[in-house]
Amino acid sequence: QVQLVESGGGLVQAGGSLRLSCAASGIIFGLNAGFWYRQAQQRELVATIPIIGSASYADSVKGRFTISRDNAKNTVYLQMNSLKPEDTGVYYCAAGAGRFRQDYWGQGTQVTVSS
């Protein structure tokens, strides 16, 4: 059974930082692409880390967010710096067999950025 468990969300002031974690069980993250989405009014793809190649980001977070993967811990991270109120939302981790596939989803973690 595959599980993705997010953690690290919370309340932070604008300009602050948070690091989200997504720990996987039942799959090997090094053999899957990892994704972070956020849901506010609609679901938005925030960051992708492919199996091979460079990470990609939504224009709204470029230069502020960094997605990374620790294969030893089977975990994908999202480092979020210089947070803005518009970054508020529920952040979901996903994993998939390809860069454009999301086969598994986590339960989400709330991020709230106050102005």
Short mmCIF file of C-alpha atoms in Angstrom, two decimals:
data_model
loop_
_atom_site.label_atom_id
_atom_site.label_comp_id
_atom_site.label_asym_id
_atom_site.label_seq_id
_atom_site.Cartn_x
_atom_site.Cartn_y
_atom_site.Cartn_z
CA GLN A 1 0.00 0.00 0.00
CA VAL A 2 1.39 3.36 -1.04
CA GLN A 3 1.30 6.28 1.37
CA LEU A 4 2.53 9.84 1.01
CA VAL A 5 2.54 11.80 4.24
CA GLU A 6 3.08 15.55 4.17
CA SER A 7 4.27 17.60 7.12
CA GLY A 8 5.73 21.00 7.85
CA GLY A 9 2.79 23.26 7.14
CA GLY A 10 1.69 26.00 9.49
CA LEU A 11 1.16 29.69 10.01
CA VAL A 12 3.96 32.06 9.06
CA GLN A 13 4.29 35.79 8.51
CA ALA A 14 4.93 37.20 5.07
CA GLY A 15 8.64 37.04 4.27
CA GLY A 16 9.12 33.93 6.35
CA SER A 17 10.06 30.39 5.40
CA LEU A 18 8.70 26.89 5.73
CA ARG A 19 9.94 23.50 4.63
CA LEU A 20 7.39 20.90 3.65
CA SER A 21 8.23 17.21 3.71
CA CYS A 22 6.58 14.33 1.89
CA ALA A 23 7.59 10.93 3.21
CA ALA A 24 6.74 7.96 1.01
CA SER A 25 6.13 4.34 1.84
CA GLY A 26 5.28 1.59 -0.61
CA ILE A 27 7.11 3.30 -3.47
CA ILE A 28 10.68 4.39 -4.10
CA PHE A 29 10.74 8.12 -4.62
CA GLY A 30 13.98 7.88 -6.57
CA LEU A 31 12.11 5.92 -9.23
CA ASN A 32 9.18 8.33 -9.37
CA ALA A 33 8.67 11.95 -10.22
CA GLY A 34 7.66 14.10 -7.27
CA PHE A 35 5.20 16.97 -7.35
CA TRP A 36 3.92 19.67 -5.06
CA TYR A 37 0.51 21.18 -5.75
CA ARG A 38 -1.38 23.78 -3.82
CA GLN A 39 -5.10 24.31 -3.58
CA ALA A 40 -6.57 27.72 -2.96
CA GLN A 41 -9.35 28.73 -5.35
CA GLN A 42 -8.06 26.04 -7.72
CA ARG A 43 -5.37 23.42 -7.71
CA GLU A 44 -2.03 24.65 -9.06
CA LEU A 45 1.14 22.71 -9.84
CA VAL A 46 3.85 24.44 -7.86
CA ALA A 47 6.96 22.32 -8.42
CA THR A 48 8.10 19.11 -10.12
CA ILE A 49 11.20 17.03 -9.62
CA PRO A 50 11.54 14.43 -12.37
CA ILE A 51 13.23 11.06 -12.14
CA ILE A 52 16.02 12.45 -14.31
CA GLY A 53 16.55 16.09 -15.21
CA SER A 54 15.96 19.48 -13.73
CA ALA A 55 13.21 20.60 -11.45
CA SER A 56 10.56 22.97 -12.73
CA TYR A 57 8.43 25.57 -11.00
CA ALA A 58 5.35 27.68 -11.46
CA ASP A 59 6.26 31.24 -12.43
CA SER A 60 4.67 32.47 -9.21
CA VAL A 61 7.24 30.65 -7.05
CA LYS A 62 10.41 30.70 -9.15
CA GLY A 63 13.38 31.95 -7.19
CA ARG A 64 11.57 31.45 -3.88
CA PHE A 65 10.73 27.73 -3.70
CA THR A 66 13.05 24.76 -4.11
CA ILE A 67 11.97 21.15 -4.54
CA SER A 68 14.44 18.42 -3.62
CA ARG A 69 14.57 14.71 -2.96
CA ASP A 70 16.45 12.65 -0.39
CA ASN A 71 16.54 9.09 -1.68
CA ALA A 72 17.97 7.72 1.56
CA LYS A 73 14.95 9.04 3.46
CA ASN A 74 12.53 8.37 0.58
CA THR A 75 11.29 11.92 1.02
CA VAL A 76 10.64 14.93 -1.20
CA TYR A 77 10.88 18.44 0.23
CA LEU A 78 9.63 21.87 -0.70
CA GLN A 79 11.66 24.70 0.75
CA MET A 80 9.58 27.86 0.65
CA ASN A 81 11.27 31.21 1.24
CA SER A 82 10.07 34.79 1.04
CA LEU A 83 6.51 33.61 1.53
CA LYS A 84 3.63 35.81 0.44
CA PRO A 85 -0.02 35.82 1.50
CA GLU A 86 -0.93 34.49 -1.94
CA ASP A 87 1.07 31.34 -1.17
CA THR A 88 -1.65 30.39 1.30
CA GLY A 89 -3.37 27.09 0.56
CA VAL A 90 -3.38 23.39 1.15
CA TYR A 91 -0.19 21.86 -0.24
CA TYR A 92 -0.37 18.35 -1.64
CA CYS A 93 2.46 16.01 -2.49
CA ALA A 94 2.11 13.60 -5.39
CA ALA A 95 4.25 10.93 -7.02
CA GLY A 96 4.09 9.33 -10.41
CA ALA A 97 5.88 7.08 -12.85
CA GLY A 98 6.49 9.96 -15.26
CA ARG A 99 6.95 13.69 -15.32
CA PHE A 100 3.32 14.26 -16.23
CA ARG A 101 1.72 11.50 -14.16
CA GLN A 102 0.42 11.70 -10.62
CA ASP A 103 -0.37 8.19 -9.48
CA TYR A 104 -0.38 8.78 -5.73
CA TRP A 105 -1.40 11.69 -3.51
CA GLY A 106 -0.87 12.74 0.05
CA GLN A 107 -3.54 14.10 2.34
CA GLY A 108 -2.34 17.71 2.21
CA THR A 109 -0.89 20.18 4.69
CA GLN A 110 -2.17 23.69 5.34
CA VAL A 111 0.10 26.66 4.78
CA THR A 112 -1.15 30.05 5.88
CA VAL A 113 0.86 33.21 5.26
CA SER A 114 -0.28 36.29 7.15
CA SER A 115 0.37 39.81 5.93
#
